[in-house]
Coordinates of C-alpha atoms in Angstrom, one line a residue:
M1 CA 151.9 106.6 -32.3
K2 CA 148.8 108.7 -31.7
R3 CA 147.3 109.0 -28.3
S4 CA 143.6 108.8 -27.9
P5 CA 142.0 111.9 -26.3
T6 CA 141.5 111.6 -22.5
C7 CA 137.8 111.0 -21.5
R8 CA 136.7 113.2 -18.6
S9 CA 133.4 112.4 -16.8
A10 CA 131.1 115.4 -16.8
S11 CA 130.4 116.8 -13.3
P12 CA 126.8 116.5 -12.1
A13 CA 124.8 119.6 -12.7
G14 CA 123.3 121.3 -9.5
F15 CA 119.7 122.4 -9.0
S16 CA 118.7 125.6 -10.5
L17 CA 117.3 128.4 -8.4
I18 CA 113.8 127.9 -9.9
E19 CA 113.9 124.2 -9.0
L20 CA 114.9 125.0 -5.4
L21 CA 112.1 127.5 -5.1
V22 CA 109.5 125.0 -6.5
A23 CA 110.7 122.3 -4.1
V24 CA 110.5 124.7 -1.1
A25 CA 107.0 125.8 -2.2
V26 CA 105.8 122.2 -2.5
L27 CA 107.3 121.3 0.9
A28 CA 105.6 124.3 2.5
L29 CA 102.3 123.4 1.0
M30 CA 102.5 119.8 2.2
T31 CA 103.5 121.1 5.7
L32 CA 100.5 123.5 5.8
M33 CA 98.1 120.7 4.7
L34 CA 99.4 118.3 7.3
G35 CA 99.1 121.0 10.0
Q36 CA 95.5 121.7 9.0
L37 CA 94.7 118.0 9.0
F38 CA 96.3 117.6 12.5
S39 CA 94.3 120.6 13.8
T40 CA 91.1 119.2 12.4
V41 CA 91.7 115.8 13.9
N42 CA 92.7 117.3 17.3
T43 CA 89.6 119.5 17.4
T44 CA 87.3 116.6 16.5
W45 CA 89.0 114.4 19.1
L46 CA 88.7 117.0 21.9
G47 CA 85.1 117.7 21.0
G48 CA 84.3 114.0 21.2
Q49 CA 86.2 113.6 24.4
A50 CA 84.3 116.5 26.0
R51 CA 81.0 114.9 25.0
V52 CA 82.1 111.5 26.2
D53 CA 83.2 112.8 29.6
N54 CA 80.0 114.5 30.6
F55 CA 77.7 111.9 29.0
S56 CA 79.6 108.9 30.4
K57 CA 79.6 110.4 33.9
S58 CA 75.9 111.0 33.5
R59 CA 75.4 107.2 32.9
V60 CA 77.5 106.4 36.0
L61 CA 75.4 108.9 38.0
L62 CA 72.2 107.3 36.8
D63 CA 73.5 103.9 38.0
L64 CA 74.4 105.3 41.4
L65 CA 71.0 107.1 41.8
S66 CA 69.1 104.0 40.6
E67 CA 70.9 101.9 43.3
D68 CA 70.1 104.5 46.0
L69 CA 66.4 104.6 45.0
R70 CA 66.1 100.8 44.8
K71 CA 67.6 100.4 48.3
G72 CA 65.6 103.3 49.8
V73 CA 63.9 103.0 53.2
Y74 CA 60.3 104.0 52.5
R75 CA 58.3 103.9 55.7
S76 CA 55.5 106.1 56.9
D77 CA 57.4 107.0 60.1
I78 CA 60.6 108.0 58.2
C79 CA 60.9 111.0 56.0
S80 CA 61.6 110.7 52.3
F81 CA 61.8 113.4 49.6
P82 CA 60.9 116.4 51.8
N83 CA 59.4 119.2 49.8
S84 CA 60.1 117.2 46.6
D85 CA 63.9 117.3 47.3
I86 CA 65.8 114.2 46.3
A87 CA 66.7 113.2 49.9
L88 CA 66.2 109.8 51.4
Y89 CA 67.6 107.1 53.6
T90 CA 69.0 104.1 51.7
Q91 CA 70.4 100.8 52.6
R92 CA 73.9 101.6 51.5
A93 CA 76.6 101.1 54.1
G94 CA 79.1 103.9 54.8
F95 CA 81.1 105.8 57.3
A96 CA 79.8 108.9 59.1
K97 CA 82.0 111.9 59.5
G98 CA 84.7 111.2 62.0
A99 CA 83.4 107.7 62.7
T100 CA 85.6 104.5 62.3
N101 CA 82.9 101.9 62.3
L102 CA 80.8 101.0 59.3
R103 CA 77.1 102.1 59.5
D104 CA 74.3 100.2 57.8
I105 CA 72.2 103.1 56.5
S106 CA 73.1 106.2 54.6
L107 CA 71.2 109.5 54.1
V108 CA 71.7 110.6 50.5
T109 CA 70.8 113.8 48.8
Y110 CA 71.0 114.9 45.2
S111 CA 70.9 118.6 44.2
L112 CA 71.4 120.5 41.0
Q113 CA 73.7 123.6 41.4
P114 CA 73.4 126.9 39.4
D115 CA 76.8 126.1 37.8
T116 CA 75.2 122.9 36.3
T117 CA 77.0 120.6 38.7
L118 CA 74.8 117.8 40.1
Q119 CA 76.0 116.9 43.6
R120 CA 75.4 113.8 45.6
A121 CA 75.9 114.0 49.3
D122 CA 75.8 111.2 51.8
Y123 CA 75.9 110.7 55.6
A124 CA 76.1 107.2 57.2
V125 CA 73.8 106.5 60.2
T126 CA 72.6 103.5 62.1
F127 CA 69.1 102.5 63.3
A128 CA 70.6 101.5 66.6
N129 CA 71.2 105.2 67.3
T130 CA 67.8 106.9 67.6
A131 CA 69.4 110.3 67.5
G132 CA 70.7 109.5 64.0
I133 CA 67.3 109.1 62.3
T134 CA 64.3 111.2 62.6
F135 CA 61.4 108.8 63.3
G136 CA 57.8 110.0 63.1
N137 CA 58.7 113.0 61.0
T138 CA 57.6 112.9 57.3
N139 CA 58.3 116.5 56.5
S140 CA 62.0 117.2 57.0
L141 CA 65.4 115.6 57.1
P142 CA 67.5 117.7 59.5
E143 CA 70.5 115.4 59.2
T144 CA 71.1 116.6 55.7
A145 CA 73.4 119.3 57.2
N146 CA 75.8 116.5 58.1
A147 CA 75.9 115.0 54.6
V148 CA 79.2 115.4 52.7
A149 CA 78.7 116.8 49.2
R150 CA 80.7 115.4 46.3
D151 CA 80.6 116.7 42.7
T152 CA 79.3 113.9 40.4
V153 CA 78.8 115.4 36.9
S154 CA 78.8 118.9 35.3
G155 CA 76.9 120.2 32.4
V156 CA 73.5 119.2 33.8
L157 CA 70.7 121.5 32.6
G158 CA 67.8 119.4 33.8
F159 CA 67.3 116.9 36.6
R160 CA 63.9 115.6 37.6
V161 CA 62.7 112.5 39.5
L162 CA 59.0 111.4 39.2
F163 CA 57.2 108.9 41.4
L164 CA 55.5 105.9 40.0
G165 CA 52.5 104.9 42.1
T166 CA 51.1 101.4 42.6
N167 CA 48.2 102.5 40.3
G168 CA 50.7 103.1 37.4
S169 CA 50.4 106.9 37.4
L170 CA 53.3 109.4 37.6
S171 CA 53.5 112.2 40.1
S172 CA 56.0 115.0 40.8
T173 CA 55.3 114.7 44.6
Y174 CA 55.9 111.8 46.9
N175 CA 52.9 110.5 48.9
V176 CA 53.8 107.7 51.2
T177 CA 50.1 106.6 51.7
N178 CA 49.6 106.0 47.9
G179 CA 52.3 103.4 47.7
L180 CA 55.3 103.4 45.5
R181 CA 56.2 101.1 42.6
G182 CA 59.2 102.9 41.2
F183 CA 60.7 106.1 39.8
A184 CA 61.3 107.9 36.5
V185 CA 64.6 109.8 36.4
G186 CA 65.5 112.4 33.8
L187 CA 68.8 114.1 33.0
A188 CA 69.5 116.8 30.4
V189 CA 73.2 117.1 29.9
V190 CA 75.3 119.3 27.7
D191 CA 78.9 118.6 26.6
Q192 CA 81.8 120.6 28.1
R193 CA 82.6 122.6 24.9
T194 CA 79.0 123.8 24.5
L195 CA 78.8 124.4 28.3
E196 CA 81.7 126.8 28.1
K197 CA 79.9 128.9 25.4
L198 CA 76.8 129.4 27.5
S199 CA 76.5 132.5 29.7
A200 CA 75.3 132.3 33.3
A201 CA 72.0 133.9 32.3
Q202 CA 71.5 131.3 29.5
L203 CA 72.3 128.5 31.9
Q204 CA 69.8 129.8 34.5
K205 CA 67.1 130.2 31.8
L206 CA 67.6 126.7 30.5
Q207 CA 67.6 125.1 34.0
S208 CA 64.4 127.0 34.9
D209 CA 62.6 126.1 31.6
L210 CA 63.6 122.4 31.7
H211 CA 62.4 122.1 35.3
D212 CA 59.1 123.8 34.6
K213 CA 58.4 122.0 31.4
V214 CA 58.1 118.6 33.1
S215 CA 54.3 118.1 33.6
G216 CA 54.8 115.4 36.2
T217 CA 52.3 113.0 34.6
N218 CA 54.1 112.3 31.3
S219 CA 57.5 110.9 30.2
I220 CA 60.3 113.4 31.2
R221 CA 62.0 112.8 27.9
A222 CA 58.8 113.5 26.0
D223 CA 58.2 116.7 27.8
W224 CA 61.7 118.0 27.3
Q225 CA 61.8 116.9 23.7
H226 CA 58.5 118.7 23.0
Y227 CA 59.9 121.9 24.6
M228 CA 63.1 121.7 22.5
D229 CA 61.2 120.9 19.3
S230 CA 58.6 123.6 19.5
Q231 CA 59.3 126.2 22.2
L232 CA 63.1 126.6 22.8
P233 CA 64.3 129.8 21.1
W234 CA 67.4 128.3 19.5
D235 CA 68.5 131.6 18.0
S236 CA 69.2 132.9 21.5
Y237 CA 71.8 130.2 22.2
P238 CA 75.0 129.0 20.6
R239 CA 74.6 127.0 17.5
D240 CA 76.4 124.0 19.1
L241 CA 73.6 123.6 21.7
G242 CA 71.4 121.5 19.4
R243 CA 74.0 118.8 18.9
G244 CA 75.7 119.2 22.3
I245 CA 72.7 118.4 24.5
K246 CA 71.6 114.8 25.3
I247 CA 68.6 113.6 27.3
F248 CA 68.8 110.6 29.5
E249 CA 65.7 108.9 31.0
R250 CA 65.5 105.8 33.2
Y251 CA 62.7 104.0 35.0
V252 CA 63.7 102.4 38.3
P253 CA 61.4 99.7 39.5
L254 CA 61.3 98.8 43.2
R255 CA 60.4 95.2 42.6

């Protein structure tokens, strides 16, 4: 009786060296592409976040300044905006330095620093204390030395406040006898990434130009936009400046 030959299953063949090299190359290429994609997304997100931070803080600052201006104490015997500085008494309750009781009036000041930080400082006072408020003085606010400064927003290249008179005209100076209907507030803000690319000399030049280009009788936004469209030497600044700067303007009525 004949036996049938034994059937043996063939062992699976392994990958050749060329196949392994091709697989490794494809995997490396996919890893590189994913890394580049992640880097692009991360850079875009960080850039957007930097813009949102400075710009969103600017909107919050405008809300705060608008509230201070609307609640301002504008009387002929009380100083407001001495030497065109943004300093005034406002009906915002607060605590004075070292005091434990709430005061009904606050002295607030806004000032733009050379490092592009716009600071708000406040000092709570009370009308019951005649030493706390300077009556009869319309030229100075000596209590500003007691105000506590707090950083509010960085990247501010321009900050101007104009006064809207009862006759509807704008002015860069405050005149208590002409009456006051409201304010025009302008902010020119740059995002953080662009800010880091600007030198100290460039920041100083931009702040000086934006301050001087406000005519005092027109829209702040219109004056700044005209300067950037026709006079600003863009070649002297980083390329990102054009898309990294944003102008805010708000009108604050008193009634």
